[in-house]
PDB file of C-alpha atoms in Angstrom:
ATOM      1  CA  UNK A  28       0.759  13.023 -17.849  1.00 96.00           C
ATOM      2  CA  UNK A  29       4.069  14.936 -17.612  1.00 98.00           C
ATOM      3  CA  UNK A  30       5.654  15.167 -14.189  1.00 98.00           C
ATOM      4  CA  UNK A  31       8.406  17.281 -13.638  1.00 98.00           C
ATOM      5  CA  UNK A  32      10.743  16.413 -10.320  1.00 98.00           C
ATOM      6  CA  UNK A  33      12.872  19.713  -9.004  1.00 98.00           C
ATOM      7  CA  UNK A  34      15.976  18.392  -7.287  1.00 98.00           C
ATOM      8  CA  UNK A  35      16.820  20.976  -4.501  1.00 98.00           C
ATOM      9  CA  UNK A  36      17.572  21.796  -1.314  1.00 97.00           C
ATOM     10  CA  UNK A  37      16.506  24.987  -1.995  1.00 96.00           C
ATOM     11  CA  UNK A  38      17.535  27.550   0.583  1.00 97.00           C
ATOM     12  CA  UNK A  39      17.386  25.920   4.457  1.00 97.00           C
ATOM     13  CA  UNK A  40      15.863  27.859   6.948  1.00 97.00           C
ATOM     14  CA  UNK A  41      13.576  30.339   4.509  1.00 98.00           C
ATOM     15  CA  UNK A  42      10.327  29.256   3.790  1.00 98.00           C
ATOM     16  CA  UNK A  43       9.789  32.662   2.005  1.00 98.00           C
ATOM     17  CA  UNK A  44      13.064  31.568  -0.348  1.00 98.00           C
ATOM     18  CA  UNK A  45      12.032  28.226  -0.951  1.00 98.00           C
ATOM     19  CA  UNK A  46       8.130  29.452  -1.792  1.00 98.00           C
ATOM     20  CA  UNK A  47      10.248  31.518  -4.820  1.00 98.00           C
ATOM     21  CA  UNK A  48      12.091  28.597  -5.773  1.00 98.00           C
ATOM     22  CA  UNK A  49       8.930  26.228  -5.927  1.00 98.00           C
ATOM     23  CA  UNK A  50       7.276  29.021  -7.874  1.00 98.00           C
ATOM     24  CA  UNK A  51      10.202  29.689 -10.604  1.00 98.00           C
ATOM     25  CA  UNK A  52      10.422  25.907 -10.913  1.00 98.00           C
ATOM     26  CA  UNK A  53       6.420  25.658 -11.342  1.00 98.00           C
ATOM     27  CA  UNK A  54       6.514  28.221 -14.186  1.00 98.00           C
ATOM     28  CA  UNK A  55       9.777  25.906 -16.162  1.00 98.00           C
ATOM     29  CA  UNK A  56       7.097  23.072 -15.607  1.00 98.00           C
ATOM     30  CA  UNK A  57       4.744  24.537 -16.937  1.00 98.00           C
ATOM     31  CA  UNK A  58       6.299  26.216 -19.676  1.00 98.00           C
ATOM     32  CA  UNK A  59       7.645  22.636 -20.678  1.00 98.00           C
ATOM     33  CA  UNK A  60       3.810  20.788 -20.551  1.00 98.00           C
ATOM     34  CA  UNK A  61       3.917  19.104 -16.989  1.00 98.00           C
ATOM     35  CA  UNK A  62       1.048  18.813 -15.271  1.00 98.00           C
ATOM     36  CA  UNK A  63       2.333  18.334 -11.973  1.00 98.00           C
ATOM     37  CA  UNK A  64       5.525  19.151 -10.270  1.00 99.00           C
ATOM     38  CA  UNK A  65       7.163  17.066  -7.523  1.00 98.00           C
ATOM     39  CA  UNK A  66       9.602  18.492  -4.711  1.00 98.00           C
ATOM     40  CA  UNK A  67      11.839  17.054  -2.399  1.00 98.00           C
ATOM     41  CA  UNK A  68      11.341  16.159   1.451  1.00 98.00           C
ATOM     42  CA  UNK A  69      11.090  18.874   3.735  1.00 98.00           C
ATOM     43  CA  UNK A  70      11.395  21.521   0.541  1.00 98.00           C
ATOM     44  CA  UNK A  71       9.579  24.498   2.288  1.00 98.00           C
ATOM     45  CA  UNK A  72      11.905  24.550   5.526  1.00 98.00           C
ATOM     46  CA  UNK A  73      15.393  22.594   4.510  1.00 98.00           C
ATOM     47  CA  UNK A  74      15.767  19.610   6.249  1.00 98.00           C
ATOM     48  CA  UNK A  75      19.194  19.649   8.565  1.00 96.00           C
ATOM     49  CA  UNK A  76      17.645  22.699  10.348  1.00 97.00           C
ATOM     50  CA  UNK A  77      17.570  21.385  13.902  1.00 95.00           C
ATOM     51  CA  UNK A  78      15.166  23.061  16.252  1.00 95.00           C
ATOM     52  CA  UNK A  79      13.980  25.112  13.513  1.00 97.00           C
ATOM     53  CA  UNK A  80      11.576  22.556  12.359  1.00 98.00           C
ATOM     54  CA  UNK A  81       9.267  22.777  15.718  1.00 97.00           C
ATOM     55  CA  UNK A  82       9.263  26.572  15.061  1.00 97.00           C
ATOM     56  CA  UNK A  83       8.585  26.556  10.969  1.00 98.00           C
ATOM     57  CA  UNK A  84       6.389  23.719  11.620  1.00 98.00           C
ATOM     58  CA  UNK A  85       3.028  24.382  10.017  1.00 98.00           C
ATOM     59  CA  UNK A  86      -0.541  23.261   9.602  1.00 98.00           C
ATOM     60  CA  UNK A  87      -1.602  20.942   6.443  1.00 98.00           C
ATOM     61  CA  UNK A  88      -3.859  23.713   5.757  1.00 97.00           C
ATOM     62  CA  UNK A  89      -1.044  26.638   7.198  1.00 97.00           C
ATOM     63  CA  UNK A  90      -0.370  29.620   5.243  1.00 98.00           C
ATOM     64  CA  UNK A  91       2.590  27.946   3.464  1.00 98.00           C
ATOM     65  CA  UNK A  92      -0.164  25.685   2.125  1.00 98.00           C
ATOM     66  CA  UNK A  93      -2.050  28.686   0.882  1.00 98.00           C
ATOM     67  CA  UNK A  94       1.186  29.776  -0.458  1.00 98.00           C
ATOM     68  CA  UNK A  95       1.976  26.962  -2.711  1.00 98.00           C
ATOM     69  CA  UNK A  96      -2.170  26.738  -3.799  1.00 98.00           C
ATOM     70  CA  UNK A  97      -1.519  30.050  -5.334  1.00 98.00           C
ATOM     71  CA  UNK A  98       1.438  28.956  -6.887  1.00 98.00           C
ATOM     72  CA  UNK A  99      -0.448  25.673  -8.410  1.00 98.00           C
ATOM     73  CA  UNK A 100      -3.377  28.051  -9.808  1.00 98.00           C
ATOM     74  CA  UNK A 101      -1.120  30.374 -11.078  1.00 98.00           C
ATOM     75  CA  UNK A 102       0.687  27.963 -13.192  1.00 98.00           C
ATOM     76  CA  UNK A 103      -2.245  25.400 -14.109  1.00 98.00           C
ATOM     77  CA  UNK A 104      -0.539  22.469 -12.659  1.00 98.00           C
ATOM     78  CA  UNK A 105      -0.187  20.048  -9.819  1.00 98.00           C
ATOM     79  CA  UNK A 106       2.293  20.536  -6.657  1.00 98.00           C
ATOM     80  CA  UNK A 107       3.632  17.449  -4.564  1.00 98.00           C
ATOM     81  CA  UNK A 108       6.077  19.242  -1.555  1.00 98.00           C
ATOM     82  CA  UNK A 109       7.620  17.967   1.597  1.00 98.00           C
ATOM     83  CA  UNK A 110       7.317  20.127   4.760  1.00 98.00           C
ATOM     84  CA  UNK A 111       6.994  19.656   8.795  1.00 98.00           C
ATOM     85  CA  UNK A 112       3.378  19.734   9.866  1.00 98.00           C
ATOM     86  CA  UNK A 113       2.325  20.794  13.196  1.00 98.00           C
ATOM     87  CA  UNK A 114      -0.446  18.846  14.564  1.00 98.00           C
ATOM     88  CA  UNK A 115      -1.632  19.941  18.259  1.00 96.00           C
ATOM     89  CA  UNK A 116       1.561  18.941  20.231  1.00 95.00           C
ATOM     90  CA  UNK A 117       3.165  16.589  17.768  1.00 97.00           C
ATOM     91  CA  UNK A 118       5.374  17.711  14.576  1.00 98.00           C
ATOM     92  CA  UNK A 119       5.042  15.211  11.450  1.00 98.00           C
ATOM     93  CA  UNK A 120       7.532  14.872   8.451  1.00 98.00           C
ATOM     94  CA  UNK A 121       4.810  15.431   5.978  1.00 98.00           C
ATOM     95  CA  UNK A 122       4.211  15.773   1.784  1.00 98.00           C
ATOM     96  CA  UNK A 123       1.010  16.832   0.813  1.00 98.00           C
ATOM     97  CA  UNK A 124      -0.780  17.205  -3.096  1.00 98.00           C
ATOM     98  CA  UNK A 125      -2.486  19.989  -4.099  1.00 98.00           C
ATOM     99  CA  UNK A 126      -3.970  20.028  -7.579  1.00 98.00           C
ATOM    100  CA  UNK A 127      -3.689  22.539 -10.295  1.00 98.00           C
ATOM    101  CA  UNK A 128      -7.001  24.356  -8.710  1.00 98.00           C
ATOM    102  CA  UNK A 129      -5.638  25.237  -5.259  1.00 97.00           C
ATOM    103  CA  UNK A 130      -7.427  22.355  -3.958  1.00 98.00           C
ATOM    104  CA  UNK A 131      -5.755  20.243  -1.312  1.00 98.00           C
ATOM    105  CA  UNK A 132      -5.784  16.639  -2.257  1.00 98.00           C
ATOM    106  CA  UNK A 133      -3.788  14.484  -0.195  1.00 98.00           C
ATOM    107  CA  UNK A 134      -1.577  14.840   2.704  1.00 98.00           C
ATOM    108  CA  UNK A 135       1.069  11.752   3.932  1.00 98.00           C
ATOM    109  CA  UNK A 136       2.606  11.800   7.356  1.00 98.00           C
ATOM    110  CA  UNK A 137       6.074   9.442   6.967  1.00 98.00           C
ATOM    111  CA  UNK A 138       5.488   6.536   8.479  1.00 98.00           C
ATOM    112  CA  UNK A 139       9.367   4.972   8.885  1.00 98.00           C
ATOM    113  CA  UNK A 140      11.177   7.682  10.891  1.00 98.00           C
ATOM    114  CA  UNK A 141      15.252   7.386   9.964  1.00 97.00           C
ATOM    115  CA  UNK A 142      17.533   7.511  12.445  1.00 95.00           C
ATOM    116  CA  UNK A 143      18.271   9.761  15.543  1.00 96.00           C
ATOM    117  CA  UNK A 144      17.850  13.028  13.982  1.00 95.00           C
ATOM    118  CA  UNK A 145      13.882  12.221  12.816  1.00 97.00           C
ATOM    119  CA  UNK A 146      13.273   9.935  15.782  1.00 97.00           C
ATOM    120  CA  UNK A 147      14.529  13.409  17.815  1.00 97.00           C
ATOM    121  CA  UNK A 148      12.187  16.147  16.180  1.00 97.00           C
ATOM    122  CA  UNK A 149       9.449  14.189  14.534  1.00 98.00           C
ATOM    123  CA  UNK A 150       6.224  11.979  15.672  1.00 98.00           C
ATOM    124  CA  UNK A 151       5.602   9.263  13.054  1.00 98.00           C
ATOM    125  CA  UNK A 152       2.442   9.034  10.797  1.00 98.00           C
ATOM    126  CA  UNK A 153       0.240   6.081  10.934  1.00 97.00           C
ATOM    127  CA  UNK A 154      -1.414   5.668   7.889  1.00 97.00           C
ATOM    128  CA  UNK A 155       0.023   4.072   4.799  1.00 96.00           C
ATOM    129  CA  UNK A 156      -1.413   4.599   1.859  1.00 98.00           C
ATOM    130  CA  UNK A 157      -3.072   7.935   1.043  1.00 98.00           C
ATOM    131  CA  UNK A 158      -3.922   8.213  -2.582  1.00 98.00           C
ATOM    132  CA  UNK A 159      -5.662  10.922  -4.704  1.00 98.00           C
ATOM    133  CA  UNK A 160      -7.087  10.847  -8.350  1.00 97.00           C
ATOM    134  CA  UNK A 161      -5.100  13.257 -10.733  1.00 97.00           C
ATOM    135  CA  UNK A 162      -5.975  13.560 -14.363  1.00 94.00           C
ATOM    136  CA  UNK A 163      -7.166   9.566 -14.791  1.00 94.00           C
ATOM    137  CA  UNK A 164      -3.869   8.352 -12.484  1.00 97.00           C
ATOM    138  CA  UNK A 165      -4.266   7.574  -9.180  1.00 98.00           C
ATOM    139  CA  UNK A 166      -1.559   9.506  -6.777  1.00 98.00           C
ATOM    140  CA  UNK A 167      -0.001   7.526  -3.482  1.00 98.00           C
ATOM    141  CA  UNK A 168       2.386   9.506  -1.578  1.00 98.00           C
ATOM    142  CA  UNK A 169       5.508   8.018   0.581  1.00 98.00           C
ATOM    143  CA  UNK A 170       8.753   9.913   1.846  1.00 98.00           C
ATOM    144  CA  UNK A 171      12.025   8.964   1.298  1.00 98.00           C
ATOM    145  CA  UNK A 172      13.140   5.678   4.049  1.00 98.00           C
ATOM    146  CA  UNK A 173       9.157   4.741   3.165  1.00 98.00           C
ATOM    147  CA  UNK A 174      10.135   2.936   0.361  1.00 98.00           C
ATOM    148  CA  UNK A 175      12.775   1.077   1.185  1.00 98.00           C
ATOM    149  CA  UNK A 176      10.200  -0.609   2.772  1.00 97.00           C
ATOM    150  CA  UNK A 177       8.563  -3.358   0.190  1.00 96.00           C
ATOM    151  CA  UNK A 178       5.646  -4.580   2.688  1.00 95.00           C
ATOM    152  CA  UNK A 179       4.774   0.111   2.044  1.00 96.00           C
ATOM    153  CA  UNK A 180       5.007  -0.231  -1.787  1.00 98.00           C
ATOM    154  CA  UNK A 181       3.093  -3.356  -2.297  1.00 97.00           C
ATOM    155  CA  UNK A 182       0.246  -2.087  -0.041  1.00 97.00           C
ATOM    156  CA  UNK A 183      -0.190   0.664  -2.414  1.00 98.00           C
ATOM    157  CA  UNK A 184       0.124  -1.687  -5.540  1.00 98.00           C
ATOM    158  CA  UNK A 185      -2.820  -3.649  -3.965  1.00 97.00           C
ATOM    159  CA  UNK A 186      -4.776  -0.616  -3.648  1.00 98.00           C
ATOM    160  CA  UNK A 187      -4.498   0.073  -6.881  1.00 97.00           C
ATOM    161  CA  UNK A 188      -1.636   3.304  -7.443  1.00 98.00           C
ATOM    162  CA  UNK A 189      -0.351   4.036 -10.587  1.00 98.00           C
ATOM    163  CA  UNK A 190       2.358   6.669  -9.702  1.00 98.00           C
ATOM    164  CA  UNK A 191       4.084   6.412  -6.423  1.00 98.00           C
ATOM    165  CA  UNK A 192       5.672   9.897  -5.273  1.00 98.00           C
ATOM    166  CA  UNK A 193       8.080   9.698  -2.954  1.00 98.00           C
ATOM    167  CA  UNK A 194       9.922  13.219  -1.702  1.00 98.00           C
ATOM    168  CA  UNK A 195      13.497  12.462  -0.443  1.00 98.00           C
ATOM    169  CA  UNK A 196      16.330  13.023   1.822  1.00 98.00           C
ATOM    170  CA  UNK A 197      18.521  10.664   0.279  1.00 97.00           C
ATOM    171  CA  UNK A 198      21.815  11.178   1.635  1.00 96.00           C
ATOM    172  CA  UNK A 199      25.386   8.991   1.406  1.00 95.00           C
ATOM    173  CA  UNK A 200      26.669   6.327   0.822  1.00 95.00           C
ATOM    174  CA  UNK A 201      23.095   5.092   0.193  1.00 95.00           C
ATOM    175  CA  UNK A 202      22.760   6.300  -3.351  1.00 95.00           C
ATOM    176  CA  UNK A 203      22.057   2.540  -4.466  1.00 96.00           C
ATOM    177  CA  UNK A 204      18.444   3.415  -3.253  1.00 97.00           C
ATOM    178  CA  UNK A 205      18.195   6.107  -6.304  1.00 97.00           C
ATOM    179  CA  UNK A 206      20.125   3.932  -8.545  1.00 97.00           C
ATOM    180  CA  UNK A 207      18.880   0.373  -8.133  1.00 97.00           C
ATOM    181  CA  UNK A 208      16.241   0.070  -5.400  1.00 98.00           C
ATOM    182  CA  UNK A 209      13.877   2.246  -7.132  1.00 98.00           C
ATOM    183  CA  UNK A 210      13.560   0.655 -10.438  1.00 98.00           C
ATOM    184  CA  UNK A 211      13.189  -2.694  -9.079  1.00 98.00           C
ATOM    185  CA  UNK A 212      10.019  -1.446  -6.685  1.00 98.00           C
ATOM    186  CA  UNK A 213       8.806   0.059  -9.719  1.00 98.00           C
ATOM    187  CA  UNK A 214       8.930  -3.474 -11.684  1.00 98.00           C
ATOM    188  CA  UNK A 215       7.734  -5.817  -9.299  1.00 97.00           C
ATOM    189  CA  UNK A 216       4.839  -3.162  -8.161  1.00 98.00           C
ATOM    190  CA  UNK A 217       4.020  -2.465 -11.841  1.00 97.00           C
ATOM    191  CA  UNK A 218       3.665   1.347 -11.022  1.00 98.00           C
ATOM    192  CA  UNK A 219       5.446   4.425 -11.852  1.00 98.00           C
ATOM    193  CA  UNK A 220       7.670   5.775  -8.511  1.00 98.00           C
ATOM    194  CA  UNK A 221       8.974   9.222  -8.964  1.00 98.00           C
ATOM    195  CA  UNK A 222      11.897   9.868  -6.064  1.00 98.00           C
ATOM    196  CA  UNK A 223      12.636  13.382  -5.554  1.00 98.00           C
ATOM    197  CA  UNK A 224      15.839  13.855  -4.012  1.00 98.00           C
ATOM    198  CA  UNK A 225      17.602  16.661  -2.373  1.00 98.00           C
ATOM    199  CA  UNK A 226      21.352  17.900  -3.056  1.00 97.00           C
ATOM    200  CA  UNK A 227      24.258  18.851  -1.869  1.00 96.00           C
ATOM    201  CA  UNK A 228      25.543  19.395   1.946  1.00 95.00           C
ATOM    202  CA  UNK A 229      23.105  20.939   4.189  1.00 94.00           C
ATOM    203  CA  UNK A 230      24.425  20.468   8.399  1.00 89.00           C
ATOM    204  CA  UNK A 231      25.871  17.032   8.588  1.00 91.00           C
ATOM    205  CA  UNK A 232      24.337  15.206   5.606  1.00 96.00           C
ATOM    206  CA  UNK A 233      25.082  15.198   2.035  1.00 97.00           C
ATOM    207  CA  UNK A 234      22.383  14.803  -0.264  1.00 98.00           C
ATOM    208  CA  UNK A 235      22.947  12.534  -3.428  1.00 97.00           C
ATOM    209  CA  UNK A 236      20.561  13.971  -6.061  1.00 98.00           C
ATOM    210  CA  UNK A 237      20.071  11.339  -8.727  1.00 98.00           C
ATOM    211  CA  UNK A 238      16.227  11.920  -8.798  1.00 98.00           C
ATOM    212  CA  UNK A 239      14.586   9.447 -11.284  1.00 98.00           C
ATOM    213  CA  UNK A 240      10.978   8.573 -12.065  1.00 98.00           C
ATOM    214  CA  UNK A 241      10.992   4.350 -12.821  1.00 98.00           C
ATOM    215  CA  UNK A 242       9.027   2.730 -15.042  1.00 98.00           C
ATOM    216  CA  UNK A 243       6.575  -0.660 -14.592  1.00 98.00           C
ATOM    217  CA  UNK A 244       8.901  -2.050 -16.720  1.00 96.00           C
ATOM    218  CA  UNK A 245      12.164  -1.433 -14.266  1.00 97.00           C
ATOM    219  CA  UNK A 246      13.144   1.279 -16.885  1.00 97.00           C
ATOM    220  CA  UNK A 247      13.962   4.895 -16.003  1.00 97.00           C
ATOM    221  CA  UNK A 248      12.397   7.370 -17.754  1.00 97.00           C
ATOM    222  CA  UNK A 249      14.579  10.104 -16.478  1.00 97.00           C
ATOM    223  CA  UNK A 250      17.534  10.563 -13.796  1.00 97.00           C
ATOM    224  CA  UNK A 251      19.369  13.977 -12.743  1.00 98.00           C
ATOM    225  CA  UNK A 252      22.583  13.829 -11.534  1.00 97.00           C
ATOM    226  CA  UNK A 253      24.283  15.532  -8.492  1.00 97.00           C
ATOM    227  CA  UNK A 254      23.350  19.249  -9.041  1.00 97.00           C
ATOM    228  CA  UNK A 255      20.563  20.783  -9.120  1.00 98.00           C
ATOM    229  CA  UNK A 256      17.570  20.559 -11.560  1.00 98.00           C
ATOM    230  CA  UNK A 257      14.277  20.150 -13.027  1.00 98.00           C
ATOM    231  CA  UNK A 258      14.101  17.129 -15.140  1.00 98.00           C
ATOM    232  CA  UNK A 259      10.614  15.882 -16.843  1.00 98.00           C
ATOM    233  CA  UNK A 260       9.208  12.638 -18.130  1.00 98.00           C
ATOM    234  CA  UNK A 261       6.030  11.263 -18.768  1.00 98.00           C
ATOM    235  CA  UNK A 262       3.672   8.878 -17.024  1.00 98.00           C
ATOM    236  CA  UNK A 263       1.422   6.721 -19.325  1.00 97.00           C
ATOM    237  CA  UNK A 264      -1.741   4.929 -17.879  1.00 96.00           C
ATOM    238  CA  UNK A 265      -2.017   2.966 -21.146  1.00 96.00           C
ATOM    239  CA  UNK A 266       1.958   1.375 -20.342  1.00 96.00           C
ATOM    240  CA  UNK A 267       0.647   0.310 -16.244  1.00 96.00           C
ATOM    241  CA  UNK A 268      -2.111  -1.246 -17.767  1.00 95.00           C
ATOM    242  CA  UNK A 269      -0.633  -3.233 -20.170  1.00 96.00           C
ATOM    243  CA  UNK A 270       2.637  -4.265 -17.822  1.00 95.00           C
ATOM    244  CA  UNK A 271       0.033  -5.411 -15.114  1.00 95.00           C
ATOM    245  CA  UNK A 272      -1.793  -7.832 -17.388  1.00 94.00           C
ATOM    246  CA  UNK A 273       1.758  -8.928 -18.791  1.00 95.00           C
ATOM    247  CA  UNK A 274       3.230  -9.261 -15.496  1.00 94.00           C
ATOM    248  CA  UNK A 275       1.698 -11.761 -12.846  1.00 92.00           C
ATOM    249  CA  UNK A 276       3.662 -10.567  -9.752  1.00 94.00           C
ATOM    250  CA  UNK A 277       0.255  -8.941  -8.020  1.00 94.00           C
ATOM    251  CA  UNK A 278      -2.221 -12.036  -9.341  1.00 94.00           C
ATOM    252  CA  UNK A 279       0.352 -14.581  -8.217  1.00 96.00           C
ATOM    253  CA  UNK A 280       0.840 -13.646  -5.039  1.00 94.00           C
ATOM    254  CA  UNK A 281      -0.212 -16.644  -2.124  1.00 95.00           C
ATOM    255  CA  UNK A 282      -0.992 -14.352   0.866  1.00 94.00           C
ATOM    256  CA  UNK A 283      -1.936 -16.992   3.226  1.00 94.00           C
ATOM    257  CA  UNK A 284       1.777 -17.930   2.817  1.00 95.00           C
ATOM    258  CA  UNK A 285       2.904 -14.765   4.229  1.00 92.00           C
ATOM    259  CA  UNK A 286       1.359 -14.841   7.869  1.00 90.00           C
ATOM    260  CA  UNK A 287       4.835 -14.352   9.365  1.00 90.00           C
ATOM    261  CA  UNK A 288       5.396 -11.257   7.761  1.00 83.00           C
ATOM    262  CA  UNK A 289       2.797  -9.877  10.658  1.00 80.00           C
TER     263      UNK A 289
END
């Protein structure tokens, strides 16, 4: 399966702007054989937008949502996105699948809230590991500070995901993440991660780029740099399944030695 990851920050504060930009990028995608296209945390509303999120906080199932199922049908492929769900009274930083069909297929709440400014404007999620099945892969879903968490990336390994996607707010000086944390949860989870970064300044962060999709093997298959784009590589079923039976990382695991982790 071809992914395609769209490194933006699109255009803060317009969902309506960002809805074009997730649609242009859909049609490059598609044009170029992916079958589904990844963007970054928080893509429909910009990210350093303050109050703003409360009030451009939507449902999973909001008209946004409608928006970008339209956009999926209309170009035959697959949407992962990053937005602010309203739930009730709470607001969630959220990502949610939808598949080439319209139909919604997943939807991840962050779970690790990063520092003041999503500890100020966003209630954490509470679940995991969501997963979905998408043309023979199986789809879990983190955001961004998620993964620097390995206890979150081995607890989808265990359950069995092939392609971690992971929509990001990666800002400096932590570009390592991009550069060298990623590769290395990809290798010693024996899964694909795709990390979908923002770009640029937007209010008082500045977002690295440097979005990469990692290989089992540690490898990167493909890694933009610090401007915008759309940058494509493949995911192969046959290459997880032959790294896990070469690899003995998940079968050698002793988890009764690993109480104090809980």
């Amino acid at each position: 399966m071809r992914i395609a990851l769209l490194q933006s920050s699109g255009r803060p504060g317009s969902v309506v702007e960002n809805l074009k930009v997730l649609g242009e990028a859909a049609g490059r995608a598609a044009a170029a054989g992916a079958g589904l296209l990844i963007a970054p945390e928080m893509f429909l509303t910009g990210y350093a937008i303050g109050d703003d999120i409360a009030r451009l906080a939507e449902p999973a199932d909001g008209d946004s949502a409608d928006a970008v199922a339209e956009i999926a049908q209309r170009h035959g492929l697959a949407v992962a996105y990053g937005y602010p769900e309203r739930s009730g009274e709470v607001v969630l930083n959220s990502a949610q699948l939808v598949s080439a069909d319209g139909t919604r297929l997943a939807n991840y709440r962050k779970t690790h809230l990063f520092g003041c400014f999503e500890r100020d404007h966003f209630t954490p999620g509470e679940q995991p590991v969501v997963q979905a099945e998408l043309d023979g892969v199986r789809v879990g879903i983190m955001i961004c500070y998620d993964v620097e968490f390995p206890e979150n990336v081995r607890a989808h390994a265990l359950a069995g995901t092939d392609l971690l996607v992971v929509p990001t707010a990666q800002m400096h000086p932590f570009q390592f993440v991009a550069e060298s944390m990623i590769p290395v949860r990809a290798f010693e989870n024996q899964m694909y991660v795709a990390y979908v970064n923002r770009v640029g300044r937007e209010g008082e962060f500045e977002f690295v780029g440097l979005s990469t999709l990692a290989g089992p093997d540690g490898v990167a298959r493909t890694r933009a740099g610090r401007e915008e784009d759309l940058v494509l590589a493949d995911v192969d079923p046959a290459l997880v399944a032959a790294s896990r039976e070469a690899n003995p990382y998940l079968t050698d695991r002793r988890p009764g030695l690993y109480a104090s982790l809980v």
